[in-house]
DNA sequence: GCTCAATGGTCTCATTTATATACCAGTCCT
DNA sequence: AGGACTGGTATATAAATGAGACCATTGAGC
C-alpha cells in the first residue's frame, strides 16, 4: 500500500515538455494519489454526464441558439426521442440548460444554454476540433488493427 | 425544412465574442446543415470512444507515463477488469495507446500513450479543468432541481 | 367536417452494454 | 505449502439504450 503510487521510476515514453506533462497530470492525479473517493471525482462526473455522445451533441447544437424539441431531434436524427428527453432533463438538472415553455395556445417549448452550459462550449469545441482533425488517423489505425490482428 | 436552420434571428443569450460563438457552431453544425451521414460524424465517434468516462480517465492516467495493467486498475479502482481490458483494446485499436509486452520471465505488460493519444491530453485536460472548477455549481443545481421539482 | 401532419412528450418491450463474480496458469515471497 | 500478484477470460445478472406505439391538442388542406 505504501509503494502503491509513491516512487514510480518507470521509463518515460519520451522527453515531453515537462510543463505540459505536469499540467496534464495535476488535475486528475491529485485525486488519485491522495486516494479520494472516486465516486466524488468531478472528472468522472462530468465525463459521464456532459462528455457522453448525446449530451455533448445537444450542447453544441444549442450553442447556435435556442431550439425546440423537434428541431433538436431533426438536428440529431439518430437519437431516440426517449434519449433526447432524458438527456435534456439531465442537462437541465445539472444547470447547463434551461427549459422554456411559451404559454401560447398550443404551448411550445424551447431549450437554451444556461450560463454554465455556455461556459462548457469552449472546452467541448476544443475536443470536437481534435476529433475533426484526427478522425482520419483514427480510422486508419482502426483499419490497420482490424486487418492484421 | 427550408427554414430549419437557415435564418435564425434568435435572441443570443449574451453578446459573446462573435468569433467564439461562430467557431463553436462551425465544427458540428456544418455537418448538421449539410445533412451528412450521422454515422460518419467525427464528433459522435470521438465523444463515444474517447470521451466516455473510463477511456478519458485511462488516457489521463497514462499521461503521467507508462503504466502496467494492475497499476491502472489501482489508479482507477472503480472500473471492472473486464471494462479496463476492453477500454484498453479500444484505445489500442484507435491508435491512441500502445501495448508493450516485456519478454521477461514472467512477462509484464505496460500501456503507454501513442503520439495520437498524447495529442488529445490537452483537450481532455481542458475539459477536466472545467469539471473541477464547475463541479460545485453543478452539484448545487442538481440539489435545487431535486428539491423543488 | 374529415383527414393528415406536427407538437412534446410517455410507455412498453427487446436488445445492447456494463458490472460483479469466479476462475485460470504461471511466478514470486515467506 | 499457503498466499498474493500477474494479465487477463468466462459467465451470469443488472442497467442503459433503442424501436416503436400511443396520446391530446392544434392547424392546414380539401
Tab-separated table of C-alpha atoms (C1' of nucleotides) in Angstrom:
chain	number	residue	atom	x	y	z
A	1	UNK	CA	0.000	0.000	0.000
A	2	UNK	CA	2.864	2.342	0.748
A	3	UNK	CA	4.571	1.720	-2.555
A	4	UNK	CA	1.292	1.970	-4.403
A	5	UNK	CA	1.891	5.156	-6.280
A	6	UNK	CA	4.874	6.528	-4.440
A	7	UNK	CA	8.217	6.199	-6.153
A	8	UNK	CA	7.453	5.178	-9.701
A	9	UNK	CA	10.712	5.056	-11.644
A	10	UNK	CA	9.114	3.875	-14.859
A	11	UNK	CA	10.796	4.808	-18.131
A	12	UNK	CA	9.078	7.827	-19.613
A	13	UNK	CA	7.899	7.277	-23.177
A	14	UNK	CA	9.652	10.366	-24.383
A	15	UNK	CA	11.035	13.597	-23.033
A	16	UNK	CA	7.781	15.501	-23.372
A	17	UNK	CA	7.797	19.168	-22.366
A	18	UNK	CA	7.788	18.967	-18.598
A	19	UNK	CA	5.345	21.809	-18.153
A	20	UNK	CA	2.759	20.234	-20.458
A	21	UNK	CA	3.032	16.849	-18.901
A	22	UNK	CA	2.925	18.095	-15.370
A	23	UNK	CA	-0.165	20.178	-16.033
A	24	UNK	CA	-1.899	17.206	-17.606
A	25	UNK	CA	-1.175	15.140	-14.547
A	26	UNK	CA	-2.266	17.512	-11.925
A	27	UNK	CA	-5.996	17.740	-12.377
A	28	UNK	CA	-6.869	14.089	-12.164
A	29	UNK	CA	-3.857	12.658	-10.482
A	30	UNK	CA	-4.008	14.732	-7.371
A	31	UNK	CA	-7.223	12.833	-6.662
A	32	UNK	CA	-5.737	9.505	-7.467
A	33	UNK	CA	-2.619	9.937	-5.387
A	34	UNK	CA	-4.492	11.286	-2.427
A	35	UNK	CA	-6.859	8.351	-2.575
A	36	UNK	CA	-10.010	10.433	-2.652
A	37	UNK	CA	-13.365	8.821	-3.030
A	38	UNK	CA	-13.732	8.053	-6.744
A	39	UNK	CA	-17.480	8.489	-6.562
A	40	UNK	CA	-16.969	12.187	-5.879
A	41	UNK	CA	-14.405	12.725	-8.599
A	42	UNK	CA	-15.511	15.664	-10.761
A	43	UNK	CA	-13.797	14.251	-13.791
A	44	UNK	CA	-15.821	11.056	-13.635
A	45	UNK	CA	-18.975	13.001	-13.035
A	46	UNK	CA	-18.520	15.438	-15.861
A	47	UNK	CA	-17.278	12.976	-18.434
A	48	UNK	CA	-20.142	10.707	-17.582
A	49	UNK	CA	-22.835	13.355	-17.890
A	50	UNK	CA	-21.568	16.084	-20.128
A	51	UNK	CA	-18.981	14.178	-22.087
A	52	UNK	CA	-21.234	11.470	-23.407
A	53	UNK	CA	-22.085	11.492	-27.063
A	54	UNK	CA	-25.652	12.765	-26.947
A	55	UNK	CA	-25.172	15.334	-24.241
A	56	UNK	CA	-22.197	16.901	-25.951
A	57	UNK	CA	-24.019	16.924	-29.276
A	58	UNK	CA	-27.041	18.616	-27.724
A	59	UNK	CA	-24.966	21.273	-26.022
A	60	UNK	CA	-23.079	22.059	-29.188
A	61	UNK	CA	-26.284	22.237	-31.162
A	62	UNK	CA	-27.743	24.639	-28.641
A	63	UNK	CA	-24.661	26.817	-28.990
A	64	UNK	CA	-26.272	28.216	-32.149
A	65	UNK	CA	-29.218	29.482	-30.139
A	66	UNK	CA	-32.409	28.198	-28.530
A	67	UNK	CA	-34.020	25.213	-30.177
A	68	UNK	CA	-37.310	23.451	-29.828
A	69	UNK	CA	-37.556	19.793	-29.000
A	70	UNK	CA	-38.323	18.743	-32.524
A	71	UNK	CA	-35.692	20.995	-34.039
A	72	UNK	CA	-33.138	19.279	-31.845
A	73	UNK	CA	-34.425	15.940	-32.969
A	74	UNK	CA	-34.072	16.970	-36.577
A	75	UNK	CA	-30.558	18.252	-35.980
A	76	UNK	CA	-29.601	14.982	-34.293
A	77	UNK	CA	-31.720	12.433	-36.135
A	78	UNK	CA	-30.044	9.346	-34.741
A	79	UNK	CA	-31.084	9.915	-31.154
A	80	UNK	CA	-34.308	8.358	-29.953
A	81	UNK	CA	-36.953	10.627	-28.508
A	82	UNK	CA	-36.620	8.740	-25.277
A	83	UNK	CA	-32.911	9.516	-25.016
A	84	UNK	CA	-33.388	13.086	-26.163
A	85	UNK	CA	-35.948	13.701	-23.455
A	86	UNK	CA	-33.785	12.104	-20.829
A	87	UNK	CA	-30.610	13.901	-21.881
A	88	UNK	CA	-32.419	17.231	-21.838
A	89	UNK	CA	-33.704	16.518	-18.328
A	90	UNK	CA	-30.209	15.627	-17.172
A	91	UNK	CA	-28.759	18.784	-18.635
A	92	UNK	CA	-31.495	20.830	-17.051
A	93	UNK	CA	-30.944	19.155	-13.717
A	94	UNK	CA	-27.239	19.938	-13.878
A	95	UNK	CA	-27.985	23.573	-14.610
A	96	UNK	CA	-26.460	23.584	-18.082
A	97	UNK	CA	-29.624	24.390	-19.992
A	98	UNK	CA	-32.987	25.987	-19.336
A	99	UNK	CA	-36.309	24.623	-20.461
A	100	UNK	CA	-38.575	27.444	-21.517
A	101	UNK	CA	-42.303	26.943	-22.043
A	102	UNK	CA	-44.113	29.594	-24.050
A	103	UNK	CA	-47.706	29.948	-22.907
A	104	UNK	CA	-49.078	30.129	-26.438
A	105	UNK	CA	-52.335	28.354	-27.208
A	106	UNK	CA	-50.575	25.242	-28.317
A	107	UNK	CA	-47.767	25.605	-25.818
A	108	UNK	CA	-44.322	25.409	-27.355
A	109	UNK	CA	-41.113	24.540	-25.573
A	110	UNK	CA	-37.582	25.547	-26.248
A	111	UNK	CA	-34.260	24.721	-24.720
A	112	UNK	CA	-31.398	27.143	-24.366
A	113	UNK	CA	-27.946	27.209	-22.816
A	114	UNK	CA	-27.697	28.471	-19.269
A	115	UNK	CA	-24.543	30.440	-18.438
A	116	UNK	CA	-22.973	27.279	-17.074
A	117	UNK	CA	-23.766	25.496	-20.312
A	118	UNK	CA	-22.340	28.328	-22.357
A	119	UNK	CA	-19.104	28.075	-20.420
A	120	UNK	CA	-18.533	24.466	-21.429
A	121	UNK	CA	-18.917	25.097	-25.145
A	122	UNK	CA	-15.308	26.192	-25.447
A	123	UNK	CA	-13.764	23.038	-23.961
A	124	UNK	CA	-16.235	20.907	-25.865
A	125	UNK	CA	-15.385	22.603	-29.108
A	126	UNK	CA	-11.681	22.071	-28.485
A	127	UNK	CA	-12.372	18.364	-28.325
A	128	UNK	CA	-14.613	18.498	-31.373
A	129	UNK	CA	-11.857	20.138	-33.379
A	130	UNK	CA	-9.433	17.480	-32.274
A	131	UNK	CA	-11.987	14.951	-33.456
A	132	UNK	CA	-12.311	16.518	-36.877
A	133	UNK	CA	-8.567	16.807	-37.362
A	134	UNK	CA	-7.644	13.369	-36.124
A	135	UNK	CA	-10.545	11.296	-37.291
A	136	UNK	CA	-8.810	10.116	-40.461
A	137	UNK	CA	-5.837	8.948	-38.453
A	138	UNK	CA	-8.083	7.077	-36.043
A	139	UNK	CA	-9.855	5.386	-38.908
A	140	UNK	CA	-6.554	4.345	-40.390
A	141	UNK	CA	-5.342	2.962	-37.076
A	142	UNK	CA	-8.563	1.046	-36.710
A	143	UNK	CA	-8.317	-0.426	-40.180
A	144	UNK	CA	-4.724	-1.470	-39.553
A	145	UNK	CA	-5.603	-3.084	-36.258
A	146	UNK	CA	-8.545	-4.973	-37.692
A	147	UNK	CA	-6.603	-6.125	-40.699
A	148	UNK	CA	-3.502	-7.640	-39.185
A	149	UNK	CA	-4.680	-8.747	-35.804
B	1	UNK	CA	-37.399	22.001	-43.943
B	2	UNK	CA	-36.060	25.103	-45.622
B	3	UNK	CA	-36.360	27.274	-42.554
B	4	UNK	CA	-34.964	24.587	-40.337
B	5	UNK	CA	-31.613	26.080	-39.586
B	6	UNK	CA	-31.432	28.845	-42.121
B	7	UNK	CA	-32.014	32.386	-40.947
B	8	UNK	CA	-32.080	32.155	-37.192
B	9	UNK	CA	-32.645	35.595	-35.693
B	10	UNK	CA	-32.990	34.184	-32.206
B	11	UNK	CA	-32.009	36.292	-29.227
B	12	UNK	CA	-28.473	35.408	-28.225
B	13	UNK	CA	-28.144	34.570	-24.555
B	14	UNK	CA	-25.426	37.150	-24.273
B	15	UNK	CA	-23.219	39.179	-26.552
B	16	UNK	CA	-20.462	36.604	-26.637
B	17	UNK	CA	-17.476	37.398	-28.837
B	18	UNK	CA	-18.821	36.684	-32.304
B	19	UNK	CA	-15.706	34.814	-33.312
B	20	UNK	CA	-16.020	32.443	-30.354
B	21	UNK	CA	-19.641	31.668	-30.968
B	22	UNK	CA	-19.273	31.227	-34.669
B	23	UNK	CA	-16.366	28.915	-34.141
B	24	UNK	CA	-18.401	26.860	-31.691
B	25	UNK	CA	-21.074	26.418	-34.303
B	26	UNK	CA	-18.944	25.605	-37.206
B	27	UNK	CA	-17.386	22.309	-36.277
B	28	UNK	CA	-20.525	20.339	-35.652
B	29	UNK	CA	-23.110	22.381	-37.419
B	30	UNK	CA	-21.557	22.288	-40.811
B	31	UNK	CA	-22.318	18.581	-40.705
B	32	UNK	CA	-25.824	19.087	-39.471
B	33	UNK	CA	-26.734	21.721	-42.025
B	34	UNK	CA	-25.287	19.777	-44.896
B	35	UNK	CA	-27.198	16.689	-43.827
B	36	UNK	CA	-24.166	14.416	-43.754
B	37	UNK	CA	-24.465	10.860	-42.631
B	38	UNK	CA	-24.505	10.996	-38.838
B	39	UNK	CA	-22.835	7.616	-38.577
B	40	UNK	CA	-19.668	9.131	-40.032
B	41	UNK	CA	-19.662	12.198	-37.825
B	42	UNK	CA	-16.261	12.515	-36.148
B	43	UNK	CA	-17.764	14.258	-33.160
B	44	UNK	CA	-20.060	11.342	-32.436
B	45	UNK	CA	-17.255	8.904	-32.950
B	46	UNK	CA	-14.765	10.624	-30.730
B	47	UNK	CA	-17.142	11.501	-27.939
B	48	UNK	CA	-18.381	7.960	-27.955
B	49	UNK	CA	-14.978	6.343	-27.769
B	50	UNK	CA	-12.576	8.804	-26.279
B	51	UNK	CA	-14.987	10.970	-24.367
B	52	UNK	CA	-16.547	8.258	-22.275
B	53	UNK	CA	-15.737	8.185	-18.606
B	54	UNK	CA	-13.334	5.254	-18.475
B	55	UNK	CA	-11.474	5.995	-21.662
B	56	UNK	CA	-10.806	9.589	-20.705
B	57	UNK	CA	-9.709	8.530	-17.239
B	58	UNK	CA	-7.312	5.952	-18.652
B	59	UNK	CA	-5.774	8.400	-21.093
B	60	UNK	CA	-5.273	10.999	-18.414
B	61	UNK	CA	-3.754	8.461	-16.092
B	62	UNK	CA	-1.345	7.387	-18.803
B	63	UNK	CA	-0.333	10.998	-19.287
B	64	UNK	CA	1.930	10.556	-16.278
B	65	UNK	CA	3.867	7.839	-18.055
B	66	UNK	CA	3.568	4.159	-18.932
B	67	UNK	CA	1.543	2.050	-16.563
B	68	UNK	CA	1.007	-1.640	-16.150
B	69	UNK	CA	-2.416	-3.182	-16.221
B	70	UNK	CA	-2.652	-3.554	-12.486
B	71	UNK	CA	-1.268	-0.113	-11.795
B	72	UNK	CA	-4.036	1.299	-13.953
B	73	UNK	CA	-6.549	-0.739	-12.048
B	74	UNK	CA	-5.214	0.613	-8.776
B	75	UNK	CA	-5.311	4.165	-10.082
B	76	UNK	CA	-8.913	3.693	-11.235
B	77	UNK	CA	-10.309	1.257	-8.674
B	78	UNK	CA	-13.940	1.583	-9.677
B	79	UNK	CA	-13.547	0.110	-13.132
B	80	UNK	CA	-14.048	-3.611	-13.604
B	81	UNK	CA	-11.192	-5.622	-15.053
B	82	UNK	CA	-13.388	-6.557	-17.947
B	83	UNK	CA	-14.085	-2.921	-18.794
B	84	UNK	CA	-10.457	-1.987	-18.288
B	85	UNK	CA	-9.361	-4.706	-20.683
B	86	UNK	CA	-11.944	-3.686	-23.227
B	87	UNK	CA	-11.239	0.034	-22.956
B	88	UNK	CA	-7.526	-0.599	-23.398
B	89	UNK	CA	-8.204	-2.693	-26.503
B	90	UNK	CA	-10.390	0.052	-27.928
B	91	UNK	CA	-7.762	2.688	-27.298
B	92	UNK	CA	-5.126	0.478	-28.861
B	93	UNK	CA	-7.321	-0.164	-31.855
B	94	UNK	CA	-7.857	3.554	-32.350
B	95	UNK	CA	-4.116	4.144	-32.213
B	96	UNK	CA	-4.179	6.238	-29.044
B	97	UNK	CA	-2.088	3.921	-26.911
B	98	UNK	CA	0.470	1.169	-27.396
B	99	UNK	CA	0.503	-2.133	-25.589
B	100	UNK	CA	4.052	-3.124	-24.800
B	101	UNK	CA	4.960	-6.630	-23.663
B	102	UNK	CA	8.318	-7.060	-21.965
B	103	UNK	CA	9.752	-10.504	-22.639
B	104	UNK	CA	10.863	-11.023	-19.046
B	105	UNK	CA	10.488	-14.487	-17.497
B	106	UNK	CA	7.095	-13.662	-16.109
B	107	UNK	CA	6.131	-11.387	-18.992
B	108	UNK	CA	4.912	-7.976	-17.940
B	109	UNK	CA	2.750	-5.635	-19.955
B	110	UNK	CA	2.587	-1.911	-19.969
B	111	UNK	CA	0.451	0.615	-21.765
B	112	UNK	CA	1.681	3.983	-22.945
B	113	UNK	CA	0.345	6.899	-24.921
B	114	UNK	CA	0.963	6.862	-28.654
B	115	UNK	CA	1.599	10.252	-30.267
B	116	UNK	CA	-2.057	10.461	-31.204
B	117	UNK	CA	-3.009	9.768	-27.602
B	118	UNK	CA	-0.590	12.371	-26.344
B	119	UNK	CA	-2.201	14.933	-28.627
B	120	UNK	CA	-5.612	14.517	-27.045
B	121	UNK	CA	-4.403	15.064	-23.495
B	122	UNK	CA	-4.557	18.822	-23.895
B	123	UNK	CA	-8.222	18.988	-24.940
B	124	UNK	CA	-9.106	16.377	-22.351
B	125	UNK	CA	-7.370	18.319	-19.641
B	126	UNK	CA	-9.227	21.471	-20.635
B	127	UNK	CA	-12.464	19.639	-20.002
B	128	UNK	CA	-11.164	18.174	-16.765
B	129	UNK	CA	-10.291	21.632	-15.502
B	130	UNK	CA	-13.751	22.837	-16.385
B	131	UNK	CA	-15.075	19.900	-14.422
B	132	UNK	CA	-13.050	20.748	-11.352
B	133	UNK	CA	-13.994	24.404	-11.432
B	134	UNK	CA	-17.687	23.947	-12.102
B	135	UNK	CA	-18.455	20.802	-10.193
B	136	UNK	CA	-19.723	22.646	-7.111
B	137	UNK	CA	-22.098	24.664	-9.225
B	138	UNK	CA	-23.397	21.525	-10.912
B	139	UNK	CA	-23.959	19.873	-7.573
B	140	UNK	CA	-25.876	22.902	-6.366
B	141	UNK	CA	-28.022	22.962	-9.473
B	142	UNK	CA	-28.733	19.292	-9.048
B	143	UNK	CA	-29.717	19.705	-5.429
B	144	UNK	CA	-32.013	22.603	-6.303
B	145	UNK	CA	-33.643	20.635	-9.095
B	146	UNK	CA	-34.188	17.571	-6.961
B	147	UNK	CA	-35.540	19.553	-4.051
B	148	UNK	CA	-38.247	21.640	-5.654
B	149	UNK	CA	-39.290	19.558	-8.577
C	1	DG	C1'	-66.300	18.182	-41.388
C	2	DC	C1'	-62.551	14.897	-42.329
C	3	DT	C1'	-58.026	13.618	-42.811
C	4	DC	C1'	-53.198	14.223	-42.338
C	5	DA	C1'	-49.176	16.073	-40.049
C	6	DA	C1'	-46.673	18.356	-36.274
C	7	DT	C1'	-46.058	19.307	-31.332
C	8	DG	C1'	-43.714	17.439	-26.903
C	9	DG	C1'	-43.567	14.059	-24.952
C	10	DT	C1'	-44.616	8.968	-22.251
C	11	DC	C1'	-44.945	3.799	-22.159
C	12	DT	C1'	-43.665	-0.830	-23.179
C	13	DC	C1'	-40.712	-4.244	-24.791
C	14	DA	C1'	-36.391	-6.154	-26.869
C	15	DT	C1'	-31.642	-5.613	-27.448
C	16	DT	C1'	-27.218	-3.889	-26.165
C	17	DT	C1'	-23.849	-2.852	-22.776
C	18	DA	C1'	-21.798	-2.811	-18.202
C	19	DT	C1'	-20.848	-4.713	-13.706
C	20	DA	C1'	-19.855	-8.338	-10.348
C	21	DT	C1'	-18.001	-12.550	-9.638
C	22	DA	C1'	-15.337	-16.585	-10.287
C	23	DC	C1'	-11.673	-18.595	-12.423
C	24	DC	C1'	-7.098	-19.549	-14.876
C	25	DA	C1'	-1.811	-20.648	-15.385
C	26	DG	C1'	2.442	-19.081	-14.040
C	27	DT	C1'	5.647	-16.987	-10.578
C	28	DC	C1'	7.241	-14.832	-6.509
C	29	DC	C1'	7.668	-14.361	-1.106
C	30	DT	C1'	7.807	-16.471	3.259
D	1	DA	C1'	2.956	-25.233	1.290
D	2	DG	C1'	-0.041	-21.016	1.500
D	3	DG	C1'	-0.997	-16.748	-0.107
D	4	DA	C1'	-0.546	-12.896	-3.296
D	5	DC	C1'	0.394	-10.766	-7.678
D	6	DT	C1'	0.492	-11.044	-12.873
D	7	DG	C1'	-2.810	-10.136	-17.050
D	8	DG	C1'	-6.332	-11.378	-18.252
D	9	DT	C1'	-11.124	-14.622	-19.810
D	10	DA	C1'	-15.943	-16.634	-18.969
D	11	DT	C1'	-20.287	-16.440	-17.185
D	12	DA	C1'	-24.389	-14.506	-15.029
D	13	DT	C1'	-27.014	-10.653	-13.818
D	14	DA	C1'	-28.290	-5.735	-13.724
D	15	DA	C1'	-28.598	-1.361	-16.045
D	16	DA	C1'	-28.751	1.615	-20.111
D	17	DT	C1'	-30.384	2.199	-24.677
D	18	DG	C1'	-33.230	1.779	-28.935
D	19	DA	C1'	-37.575	0.934	-31.687
D	20	DG	C1'	-41.935	1.803	-31.970
D	21	DA	C1'	-46.729	2.553	-30.472
D	22	DC	C1'	-49.567	5.859	-28.292
D	23	DC	C1'	-51.739	10.497	-26.603
D	24	DA	C1'	-54.234	15.099	-26.544
D	25	DT	C1'	-54.141	19.279	-28.855
D	26	DT	C1'	-53.820	22.238	-32.904
D	27	DG	C1'	-53.565	23.836	-37.607
D	28	DA	C1'	-53.735	23.270	-42.728
D	29	DG	C1'	-55.636	21.355	-46.805
D	30	DC	C1'	-59.562	19.511	-49.225
